[in-house]
mmCIF file of C-alpha atoms in Angstrom:
data_model
loop_
_atom_site.group_PDB
_atom_site.id
_atom_site.type_symbol
_atom_site.label_atom_id
_atom_site.label_comp_id
_atom_site.label_asym_id
_atom_site.label_seq_id
_atom_site.Cartn_x
_atom_site.Cartn_y
_atom_site.Cartn_z
ATOM 1 C CA MET A 1 0.017 -0.008 -0.018
ATOM 2 C CA SER A 2 1.483 3.369 -0.979
ATOM 3 C CA ASN A 3 2.208 6.095 1.502
ATOM 4 C CA VAL A 4 -0.458 8.374 -0.118
ATOM 5 C CA PHE A 5 -3.052 5.623 0.439
ATOM 6 C CA ARG A 6 -1.851 5.600 4.090
ATOM 7 C CA GLY A 7 -2.244 9.299 4.322
ATOM 8 C CA ILE A 8 -5.890 9.130 3.271
ATOM 9 C CA VAL A 9 -6.445 6.261 5.740
ATOM 10 C CA LEU A 10 -5.220 8.496 8.526
ATOM 11 C CA VAL A 11 -7.796 11.054 7.542
ATOM 12 C CA LEU A 12 -10.677 8.558 7.294
ATOM 13 C CA CYS A 13 -10.035 6.079 10.072
ATOM 14 C CA LEU A 14 -12.139 6.066 13.230
ATOM 15 C CA ALA A 15 -11.053 4.739 16.581
ATOM 16 C CA SER A 16 -12.893 1.454 15.910
ATOM 17 C CA PHE A 17 -14.820 -0.099 13.081
ATOM 18 C CA PRO A 18 -17.282 -2.976 13.039
ATOM 19 C CA CYS A 19 -16.044 -6.125 11.460
ATOM 20 C CA ALA A 20 -16.220 -6.465 7.725
ATOM 21 C CA GLY A 21 -19.501 -7.861 6.732
ATOM 22 C CA GLN A 22 -21.445 -6.416 9.729
ATOM 23 C CA GLU A 23 -22.178 -2.979 8.044
ATOM 24 C CA ASP A 24 -25.335 -2.522 6.105
ATOM 25 C CA ARG A 25 -25.121 -3.720 2.456
ATOM 26 C CA GLU A 26 -28.760 -2.875 1.503
ATOM 27 C CA PRO A 27 -29.433 -0.537 -1.438
ATOM 28 C CA GLY A 28 -29.784 3.131 -0.568
ATOM 29 C CA PRO A 29 -27.572 5.872 0.817
ATOM 30 C CA ILE A 30 -24.531 4.800 2.804
ATOM 31 C CA ALA A 31 -24.045 6.416 6.213
ATOM 32 C CA PRO A 32 -20.757 8.287 6.839
ATOM 33 C CA GLU A 33 -19.368 5.863 9.407
ATOM 34 C CA THR A 34 -20.123 2.941 7.149
ATOM 35 C CA ALA A 35 -18.689 4.688 4.163
ATOM 36 C CA ARG A 36 -15.433 5.445 6.052
ATOM 37 C CA HIS A 37 -15.130 1.805 7.093
ATOM 38 C CA ARG A 38 -15.529 0.568 3.562
ATOM 39 C CA ILE A 39 -12.959 2.957 2.270
ATOM 40 C CA HIS A 40 -10.632 1.940 5.059
ATOM 41 C CA SER A 41 -11.082 -1.767 4.375
ATOM 42 C CA VAL A 42 -10.026 -1.282 0.710
ATOM 43 C CA LEU A 43 -7.009 0.925 1.519
ATOM 44 C CA ALA A 44 -5.848 -1.327 4.176
ATOM 45 C CA ALA A 45 -5.553 -4.217 1.852
ATOM 46 C CA THR A 46 -2.032 -5.171 0.858
ATOM 47 C CA GLU A 47 -2.782 -5.053 -2.784
ATOM 48 C CA PRO A 48 -6.215 -3.454 -3.606
ATOM 49 C CA ASP A 49 -7.845 -5.200 -6.587
ATOM 50 C CA ALA A 50 -10.921 -5.020 -8.774
ATOM 51 C CA ASP A 51 -13.178 -6.020 -5.871
ATOM 52 C CA GLY A 52 -11.818 -3.226 -3.818
ATOM 53 C CA LEU A 53 -12.422 -0.800 -6.730
ATOM 54 C CA ALA A 54 -16.027 -1.948 -6.845
ATOM 55 C CA VAL A 55 -16.424 -1.156 -3.150
ATOM 56 C CA LEU A 56 -14.905 2.280 -3.617
ATOM 57 C CA VAL A 57 -17.152 2.978 -6.612
ATOM 58 C CA GLU A 58 -20.154 1.983 -4.610
ATOM 59 C CA VAL A 59 -19.287 4.347 -1.824
ATOM 60 C CA ALA A 60 -18.673 7.152 -4.215
ATOM 61 C CA GLU A 61 -22.160 6.672 -5.773
ATOM 62 C CA ARG A 62 -24.114 6.136 -2.576
ATOM 63 C CA SER A 63 -22.369 8.071 0.267
ATOM 64 C CA GLU A 64 -24.716 10.292 2.152
ATOM 65 C CA ASP A 65 -21.719 12.686 2.798
ATOM 66 C CA ALA A 66 -20.665 14.234 -0.472
ATOM 67 C CA SER A 67 -17.152 14.946 0.885
ATOM 68 C CA ILE A 68 -16.681 11.333 1.767
ATOM 69 C CA GLY A 69 -18.105 10.357 -1.627
ATOM 70 C CA ALA A 70 -15.431 12.637 -3.188
ATOM 71 C CA LEU A 71 -12.661 10.842 -1.209
ATOM 72 C CA ALA A 72 -14.012 7.505 -2.434
ATOM 73 C CA SER A 73 -14.015 8.760 -6.030
ATOM 74 C CA PHE A 74 -10.406 9.974 -5.705
ATOM 75 C CA ASN A 75 -9.188 6.664 -4.258
ATOM 76 C CA ALA A 76 -11.230 4.710 -6.800
ATOM 77 C CA GLY A 77 -9.962 6.795 -9.673
ATOM 78 C CA THR A 78 -6.375 6.334 -8.633
ATOM 79 C CA LEU A 79 -6.826 2.558 -8.080
ATOM 80 C CA ALA A 80 -8.570 2.387 -11.504
ATOM 81 C CA MET A 81 -5.435 3.855 -13.044
ATOM 82 C CA GLN A 82 -3.248 1.337 -11.382
ATOM 83 C CA LEU A 83 -5.581 -1.488 -12.570
ATOM 84 C CA GLY A 84 -5.903 -0.036 -16.128
ATOM 85 C CA ASP A 85 -9.621 0.402 -15.664
ATOM 86 C CA ALA A 86 -11.250 2.771 -18.148
ATOM 87 C CA ARG A 87 -13.284 4.408 -15.435
ATOM 88 C CA ALA A 88 -10.369 6.288 -13.914
ATOM 89 C CA ARG A 89 -10.919 9.527 -15.761
ATOM 90 C CA GLU A 90 -14.631 9.626 -14.852
ATOM 91 C CA LEU A 91 -13.936 8.820 -11.186
ATOM 92 C CA LEU A 92 -11.219 11.463 -10.877
ATOM 93 C CA ARG A 93 -13.363 14.087 -12.599
ATOM 94 C CA SER A 94 -16.070 13.368 -10.113
ATOM 95 C CA ALA A 95 -13.613 13.690 -7.219
ATOM 96 C CA GLU A 96 -12.377 17.009 -8.567
ATOM 97 C CA LEU A 97 -15.873 18.383 -8.887
ATOM 98 C CA ASN A 98 -17.159 17.275 -5.533
ATOM 99 C CA ALA A 99 -14.116 17.596 -3.339
ATOM 100 C CA ALA A 100 -14.792 19.600 -0.127
ATOM 101 C CA ASP A 101 -11.249 21.233 -0.031
ATOM 102 C CA SER A 102 -8.715 22.494 -2.408
ATOM 103 C CA PRO A 103 -5.903 19.999 -1.545
ATOM 104 C CA LEU A 104 -8.083 17.101 -2.584
ATOM 105 C CA ARG A 105 -9.381 18.908 -5.584
ATOM 106 C CA ALA A 106 -5.701 19.616 -6.614
ATOM 107 C CA ARG A 107 -4.679 16.001 -6.125
ATOM 108 C CA ALA A 108 -7.656 14.789 -8.122
ATOM 109 C CA ARG A 109 -6.690 17.100 -10.978
ATOM 110 C CA PHE A 110 -3.069 15.988 -10.794
ATOM 111 C CA ASN A 111 -3.975 12.353 -11.100
ATOM 112 C CA LEU A 112 -6.615 13.097 -13.806
ATOM 113 C CA ALA A 113 -3.933 14.750 -15.938
ATOM 114 C CA HIS A 114 -1.909 11.467 -15.649
ATOM 115 C CA ALA A 115 -5.038 9.512 -16.694
ATOM 116 C CA LEU A 116 -5.416 11.778 -19.743
ATOM 117 C CA MET A 117 -1.876 11.096 -20.883
ATOM 118 C CA PRO A 118 -1.799 8.933 -24.129
ATOM 119 C CA SER A 119 -0.878 5.365 -23.398
ATOM 120 C CA GLU A 120 0.674 4.492 -26.851
ATOM 121 C CA VAL A 121 4.420 3.651 -26.973
ATOM 122 C CA GLY A 122 6.865 4.456 -29.727
ATOM 123 C CA PRO A 123 6.678 7.244 -32.267
ATOM 124 C CA PRO A 124 3.441 7.677 -34.152
ATOM 125 C CA THR A 125 3.452 6.010 -37.576
ATOM 126 C CA ASP A 126 1.139 8.504 -39.389
ATOM 127 C CA ILE A 127 -0.173 12.057 -39.220
ATOM 128 C CA ASN A 128 -3.581 11.031 -37.910
ATOM 129 C CA ALA A 129 -1.958 9.197 -35.011
ATOM 130 C CA ILE A 130 0.192 12.330 -34.343
ATOM 131 C CA ASP A 131 -2.998 14.566 -34.343
ATOM 132 C CA ALA A 132 -4.783 12.229 -31.888
ATOM 133 C CA ARG A 133 -1.785 12.164 -29.540
ATOM 134 C CA ILE A 134 -1.457 15.940 -29.626
ATOM 135 C CA GLY A 135 -5.067 16.345 -28.726
ATOM 136 C CA ALA A 136 -4.652 14.017 -25.719
ATOM 137 C CA LEU A 137 -1.379 15.771 -24.595
ATOM 138 C CA ARG A 138 -3.034 19.257 -24.844
ATOM 139 C CA GLU A 139 -5.880 18.198 -22.712
ATOM 140 C CA ALA A 140 -3.446 16.626 -20.082
ATOM 141 C CA ALA A 141 -1.317 19.755 -20.169
ATOM 142 C CA GLY A 142 -4.324 22.009 -19.530
ATOM 143 C CA VAL A 143 -5.324 19.884 -16.551
ATOM 144 C CA PHE A 144 -1.759 19.782 -15.160
ATOM 145 C CA ARG A 145 -1.631 23.623 -15.436
ATOM 146 C CA SER A 146 -5.040 23.971 -13.748
ATOM 147 C CA VAL A 147 -3.582 22.346 -10.625
ATOM 148 C CA LEU A 148 -1.536 25.518 -10.112
ATOM 149 C CA ASP A 149 -4.787 27.531 -9.754
ATOM 150 C CA LEU A 150 -5.490 25.558 -6.678
ATOM 151 C CA ASP A 151 -1.886 25.005 -5.456
ATOM 152 C CA PRO A 152 0.558 27.552 -6.870
ATOM 153 C CA ALA A 153 3.425 25.752 -5.091
ATOM 154 C CA HIS A 154 2.745 22.346 -6.818
ATOM 155 C CA ALA A 155 6.183 22.080 -8.517
ATOM 156 C CA ASP A 156 5.318 18.662 -10.125
ATOM 157 C CA ALA A 157 2.274 20.198 -11.823
ATOM 158 C CA ALA A 158 4.325 23.051 -13.201
ATOM 159 C CA ALA A 159 7.139 20.721 -14.371
ATOM 160 C CA ASN A 160 4.743 18.208 -15.989
ATOM 161 C CA THR A 161 3.010 21.021 -17.813
ATOM 162 C CA GLU A 162 6.291 22.107 -19.361
ATOM 163 C CA ARG A 163 7.273 18.539 -20.067
ATOM 164 C CA VAL A 164 4.063 17.765 -21.860
ATOM 165 C CA ARG A 165 4.383 21.014 -23.892
ATOM 166 C CA ARG A 166 7.795 19.945 -25.054
ATOM 167 C CA MET A 167 6.270 16.622 -26.138
ATOM 168 C CA ILE A 168 3.712 18.492 -28.073
ATOM 169 C CA ARG A 169 6.328 20.675 -29.778
ATOM 170 C CA ASP A 170 8.374 17.519 -30.678
ATOM 171 C CA LEU A 171 5.166 16.006 -32.173
ATOM 172 C CA LEU A 172 4.452 19.061 -34.209
ATOM 173 C CA ARG A 173 8.032 19.008 -35.618
ATOM 174 C CA GLU A 174 7.497 15.222 -36.403
ATOM 175 C CA ARG A 175 4.276 16.023 -38.026
ATOM 176 C CA GLU A 176 5.901 18.550 -40.313
ATOM 177 C CA ARG A 177 8.623 16.039 -41.177
ATOM 178 C CA MET A 178 6.040 13.445 -42.081
ATOM 179 C CA GLU A 179 4.167 15.877 -44.244
ATOM 180 C CA ALA A 180 7.311 16.850 -46.124
ATOM 181 C CA GLU A 181 8.147 13.213 -46.616
ATOM 182 C CA GLN A 182 4.665 12.444 -47.804
ATOM 183 C CA ARG A 183 4.831 15.265 -50.359
ATOM 184 C CA ALA A 184 8.347 14.015 -51.517
ATOM 185 C CA ARG A 185 6.932 10.501 -51.977
ATOM 186 C CA GLU A 186 4.002 11.698 -54.073
ATOM 187 C CA GLU A 187 6.263 13.934 -56.209
ATOM 188 C CA LEU A 188 8.633 10.949 -56.643
ATOM 189 C CA ALA A 189 5.865 8.582 -57.671
ATOM 190 C CA ASP A 190 4.558 11.111 -60.172
ATOM 191 C CA GLU A 191 7.993 11.576 -61.611
ATOM 192 C CA LEU A 192 8.580 7.891 -61.997
ATOM 193 C CA GLU A 193 5.286 7.483 -63.837
ATOM 194 C CA GLN A 194 6.265 10.321 -66.244
ATOM 195 C CA LEU A 195 9.658 8.707 -66.805
ATOM 196 C CA ALA A 196 7.956 5.423 -67.516
ATOM 197 C CA GLU A 197 5.736 7.096 -70.157
ATOM 198 C CA GLN A 198 8.752 8.762 -71.773
ATOM 199 C CA GLN A 199 10.648 5.465 -71.846
ATOM 200 C CA ASP A 200 7.680 3.728 -73.454
ATOM 201 C CA GLN A 201 7.617 6.422 -76.174
ATOM 202 C CA GLN A 202 11.277 5.792 -76.882
ATOM 203 C CA ALA A 203 10.735 2.023 -76.896
ATOM 204 C CA ALA A 204 7.952 2.454 -79.502
ATOM 205 C CA GLU A 205 10.227 4.562 -81.681
ATOM 206 C CA SER A 206 13.076 2.008 -81.489
ATOM 207 C CA ARG A 207 10.582 -0.788 -82.269
ATOM 208 C CA GLU A 208 9.344 1.066 -85.379
ATOM 209 C CA ARG A 209 12.847 1.489 -86.712
ATOM 210 C CA ALA A 210 13.681 -2.128 -86.008
ATOM 211 C CA ASP A 211 10.560 -3.205 -87.942
ATOM 212 C CA ARG A 212 11.722 -1.060 -90.809
ATOM 213 C CA GLY A 213 15.197 -2.451 -90.552
ATOM 214 C CA GLU A 214 16.683 1.011 -89.768
ATOM 215 C CA ALA A 215 19.538 1.737 -87.430
ATOM 216 C CA SER A 216 18.965 4.080 -84.472
ATOM 217 C CA PRO A 217 20.095 7.615 -85.114
ATOM 218 C CA GLU A 218 22.546 9.319 -82.778
ATOM 219 C CA SER A 219 20.017 11.613 -81.594
ATOM 220 C CA GLN A 220 17.964 8.747 -80.068
ATOM 221 C CA GLY A 221 21.006 7.742 -78.073
ATOM 222 C CA GLY A 222 21.182 11.279 -76.699
ATOM 223 C CA GLU A 223 17.532 11.161 -75.677
ATOM 224 C CA GLN A 224 18.079 7.834 -73.868
ATOM 225 C CA ARG A 225 21.059 9.286 -72.083
ATOM 226 C CA ALA A 226 19.082 12.256 -70.865
ATOM 227 C CA LEU A 227 16.293 9.932 -69.653
ATOM 228 C CA ASN A 228 18.984 7.816 -67.799
ATOM 229 C CA GLU A 229 20.228 10.985 -65.953
ATOM 230 C CA LYS A 230 16.677 11.889 -64.879
ATOM 231 C CA THR A 231 16.185 8.386 -63.500
ATOM 232 C CA GLU A 232 19.361 8.593 -61.531
ATOM 233 C CA GLN A 233 18.314 11.963 -60.090
ATOM 234 C CA ALA A 234 14.993 10.455 -59.133
ATOM 235 C CA SER A 235 16.764 7.547 -57.478
ATOM 236 C CA SER A 236 18.987 9.816 -55.514
ATOM 237 C CA ARG A 237 15.916 11.412 -53.888
ATOM 238 C CA ALA A 238 14.392 8.061 -52.901
ATOM 239 C CA GLU A 239 15.986 7.993 -49.476
ATOM 240 C CA GLU A 240 14.801 11.657 -48.663
ATOM 241 C CA ALA A 241 11.318 10.662 -49.769
ATOM 242 C CA GLY A 242 11.364 7.544 -47.465
ATOM 243 C CA ALA A 243 11.122 5.078 -50.364
ATOM 244 C CA GLY A 244 11.518 1.512 -49.221
ATOM 245 C CA ASP A 245 13.902 -1.305 -50.459
ATOM 246 C CA ALA A 246 11.351 -2.663 -53.015
ATOM 247 C CA ALA A 247 10.958 0.794 -54.679
ATOM 248 C CA ARG A 248 14.742 1.304 -54.717
ATOM 249 C CA ASP A 249 15.268 -2.101 -56.196
ATOM 250 C CA ALA A 250 12.851 -1.439 -59.012
ATOM 251 C CA MET A 251 14.668 1.848 -59.766
ATOM 252 C CA GLU A 252 17.956 0.029 -59.758
ATOM 253 C CA GLN A 253 16.521 -2.458 -62.298
ATOM 254 C CA ALA A 254 15.230 0.407 -64.423
ATOM 255 C CA MET A 255 18.644 2.173 -64.539
ATOM 256 C CA ALA A 256 20.356 -1.134 -65.465
ATOM 257 C CA ALA A 257 17.944 -1.726 -68.343
ATOM 258 C CA GLN A 258 18.365 1.939 -69.503
ATOM 259 C CA GLU A 259 22.185 1.500 -69.623
ATOM 260 C CA ARG A 260 21.815 -1.616 -71.750
ATOM 261 C CA ALA A 261 19.411 0.284 -74.024
ATOM 262 C CA GLU A 262 21.941 3.069 -74.463
ATOM 263 C CA GLU A 263 24.600 0.571 -75.378
ATOM 264 C CA ALA A 264 22.328 -1.111 -77.884
ATOM 265 C CA LEU A 265 21.491 2.269 -79.445
ATOM 266 C CA GLY A 266 25.195 2.920 -79.755
ATOM 267 C CA ARG A 267 25.645 -0.225 -81.639
ATOM 268 C CA GLY A 268 22.709 0.689 -83.889
ATOM 269 C CA ASP A 269 20.630 -2.247 -82.652
ATOM 270 C CA SER A 270 17.074 -0.820 -82.520
ATOM 271 C CA GLY A 271 15.371 -4.121 -81.686
ATOM 272 C CA GLN A 272 17.539 -4.829 -78.611
ATOM 273 C CA ALA A 273 17.227 -1.192 -77.503
ATOM 274 C CA ALA A 274 13.347 -1.499 -77.809
ATOM 275 C CA GLU A 275 13.350 -4.561 -75.541
ATOM 276 C CA GLU A 276 15.625 -2.917 -72.904
ATOM 277 C CA GLN A 277 13.586 0.352 -73.039
ATOM 278 C CA ARG A 278 10.342 -1.533 -72.420
ATOM 279 C CA GLU A 279 11.875 -3.370 -69.562
ATOM 280 C CA ALA A 280 13.080 -0.033 -68.095
ATOM 281 C CA ALA A 281 9.620 1.468 -68.421
ATOM 282 C CA GLU A 282 8.042 -1.456 -66.576
ATOM 283 C CA ALA A 283 10.560 -1.232 -63.759
ATOM 284 C CA LEU A 284 9.850 2.504 -63.381
ATOM 285 C CA ARG A 285 6.140 1.817 -63.128
ATOM 286 C CA ARG A 286 6.717 -0.881 -60.482
ATOM 287 C CA ALA A 287 8.879 1.611 -58.537
ATOM 288 C CA ALA A 288 6.067 4.279 -58.666
ATOM 289 C CA GLN A 289 3.584 1.638 -57.543
ATOM 290 C CA GLN A 290 5.844 0.620 -54.626
ATOM 291 C CA VAL A 291 6.330 4.165 -53.495
ATOM 292 C CA ARG A 292 2.512 4.753 -53.517
ATOM 293 C CA GLY A 293 1.783 1.415 -51.944
ATOM 294 C CA GLU A 294 4.325 1.926 -49.127
ATOM 295 C CA GLN A 295 2.787 5.244 -48.333
ATOM 296 C CA ALA A 296 -0.741 3.709 -48.162
ATOM 297 C CA GLU A 297 0.487 0.766 -46.084
ATOM 298 C CA GLY A 298 2.175 3.103 -43.701
ATOM 299 C CA ARG A 299 -1.151 4.941 -43.141
ATOM 300 C CA GLY A 300 -2.897 1.583 -42.622
ATOM 301 C CA GLN A 301 -0.361 0.419 -40.083
ATOM 302 C CA GLY A 302 -0.600 3.622 -38.200
ATOM 303 C CA GLU A 303 -4.398 3.405 -37.931
ATOM 304 C CA ARG A 304 -4.104 -0.231 -36.704
ATOM 305 C CA SER A 305 -1.401 0.489 -34.162
ATOM 306 C CA ASP A 306 -3.521 3.178 -32.608
ATOM 307 C CA GLY A 307 -6.273 0.766 -31.897
ATOM 308 C CA ASP A 308 -4.581 -2.642 -31.353
ATOM 309 C CA GLY A 309 -0.873 -1.796 -30.783
ATOM 310 C CA GLU A 310 1.120 -2.389 -27.675
ATOM 311 C CA LYS A 311 0.023 -0.011 -24.935
ATOM 312 C CA ALA A 312 2.326 1.435 -22.315
ATOM 313 C CA SER A 313 1.333 1.604 -18.714
ATOM 314 C CA GLN A 314 -0.107 4.972 -17.673
ATOM 315 C CA ALA A 315 2.239 7.543 -16.168
ATOM 316 C CA GLN A 316 2.834 6.897 -12.561
ATOM 317 C CA PRO A 317 -0.057 8.566 -10.622
ATOM 318 C CA GLU A 318 0.270 10.466 -7.416
ATOM 319 C CA SER A 319 -0.929 7.478 -5.471
ATOM 320 C CA GLN A 320 2.355 5.623 -6.465
ATOM 321 C CA SER A 321 4.533 8.187 -4.575
ATOM 322 C CA GLU A 322 6.536 7.148 -1.607
ATOM 323 C CA ASN A 323 6.476 10.570 -0.032
ATOM 324 C CA PRO A 324 5.085 11.135 3.496
ATOM 325 C CA PRO A 325 1.332 11.680 3.940
ATOM 326 C CA GLY A 326 0.400 15.213 3.253
ATOM 327 C CA ASP A 327 3.355 15.947 1.055
ATOM 328 C CA PRO A 328 2.538 13.930 -2.103
ATOM 329 C CA GLY A 329 4.371 13.981 -5.435
ATOM 330 C CA GLU A 330 7.581 15.705 -4.140
ATOM 331 C CA SER A 331 9.858 13.337 -6.003
ATOM 332 C CA GLY A 332 7.947 13.957 -9.341
ATOM 333 C CA PRO A 333 5.884 11.424 -11.199
ATOM 334 C CA GLN A 334 7.339 9.785 -14.210
ATOM 335 C CA ILE A 335 5.614 10.380 -17.567
ATOM 336 C CA ASP A 336 6.132 7.883 -20.324
ATOM 337 C CA PRO A 337 8.206 9.597 -23.069
ATOM 338 C CA LEU A 338 7.444 9.319 -26.777
ATOM 339 C CA ALA A 339 11.073 8.548 -27.510
ATOM 340 C CA GLU A 340 14.425 8.148 -25.742
ATOM 341 C CA ALA A 341 15.431 11.620 -26.880
ATOM 342 C CA LEU A 342 12.744 13.146 -24.670
ATOM 343 C CA LEU A 343 14.280 11.459 -21.595
ATOM 344 C CA ASN A 344 17.674 12.759 -22.433
ATOM 345 C CA LYS A 345 16.347 16.259 -22.843
ATOM 346 C CA GLU A 346 14.568 15.991 -19.511
ATOM 347 C CA ARG A 347 17.740 14.921 -17.715
ATOM 348 C CA ARG A 348 19.684 17.828 -18.989
ATOM 349 C CA GLU A 349 16.951 20.296 -17.987
ATOM 350 C CA ARG A 350 16.009 18.785 -14.609
ATOM 351 C CA GLU A 351 18.884 20.358 -12.745
ATOM 352 C CA GLN A 352 18.151 23.722 -14.204
ATOM 353 C CA ARG A 353 14.461 23.380 -13.104
ATOM 354 C CA GLY A 354 15.543 22.448 -9.568
ATOM 355 C CA GLN A 355 17.817 25.377 -9.123
ATOM 356 C CA TYR A 356 14.979 27.614 -10.398
ATOM 357 C CA LEU A 357 12.445 26.220 -7.948
ATOM 358 C CA GLN A 358 14.903 26.435 -4.969
ATOM 359 C CA ARG A 359 14.939 30.194 -5.331
ATOM 360 C CA GLY A 360 11.474 30.204 -3.959
ATOM 361 C CA ARG A 361 9.564 31.378 -6.932
ATOM 362 C CA ARG A 362 6.581 29.765 -8.583
ATOM 363 C CA GLN A 363 7.324 28.360 -11.927
ATOM 364 C CA GLN A 364 5.471 30.300 -14.563
ATOM 365 C CA VAL A 365 3.597 28.310 -17.129
ATOM 366 C CA GLU A 366 2.419 29.993 -20.241
ATOM 367 C CA ARG A 367 -0.182 28.657 -22.698
ATOM 368 C CA ASP A 368 1.503 28.720 -26.049
ATOM 369 C CA TRP A 369 0.116 25.543 -27.566
#
């Protein structure tokens, strides 16, 4: 049982309680003494479980005393976070709304902000996933910041607000990168299709000359060389556009066929040149299809991972703290980062933030997101 749970128990415990099972379990309002006893019974358990959560939820819903009901909601919401129960947000919102004093309301908001944090792990795989995560982070940051309205000295709420804001900024930069890469892929696919059409036209001209028994003119070799250079330039942009191995392999095959076509034209072999040019055109189309297909596949995977992908545990709630009762959250809750880079940045900035707070000033939090 965490120290914060013990702190709540110290507030709620009476000198003596009836034995479990003796209190009234009939439907209807729950008297204050009975409500306190039920909360105490759950919090005193070594490892509160789903049954304990059900007891706390019942007290929250049926308590005659609204302040005791708010305490039950707070403990139920915090326990629900630990158990991964989807009711955590609703319970903590109820506790924040009905709390009889500012300290409990601030603690409920603080834990609610953790519950609002997105649970996905790893970087988002598409723009829709980024937008969804940014929306969740903005809501969580707003609640973290609102804790300061109730408790201006809550250093963890201020620090978490800034931390989440940095996560939002990183996601916005990642979104811009993804958009640029997406545009580059679309442009690359369009260019490859245009090159394929031009290569087909040259193949048709070579075939007509071969059928007439004519040798290829020098000008046609120059046209093929120019097309080869355009294909090489497109291939050099494949990495920047995020093209996969299959697309790059197809471009390599196209360039190899184009080189053979240029050699055949140099020998005056229009028939061989036509075959190589047609093969190059087909490879260019495959490359374009691969680029477009990889882009569509990436969007689909991102949508699936949002719904079915691996989920991270929620950020550690206040109830996990090991601080003494009445002084919760001093060590700072840990928020799951989007990537290792965020952790590295946080380690560098933590010392500066600590020095700032030691000077006795409230950490200002501006809303710039």
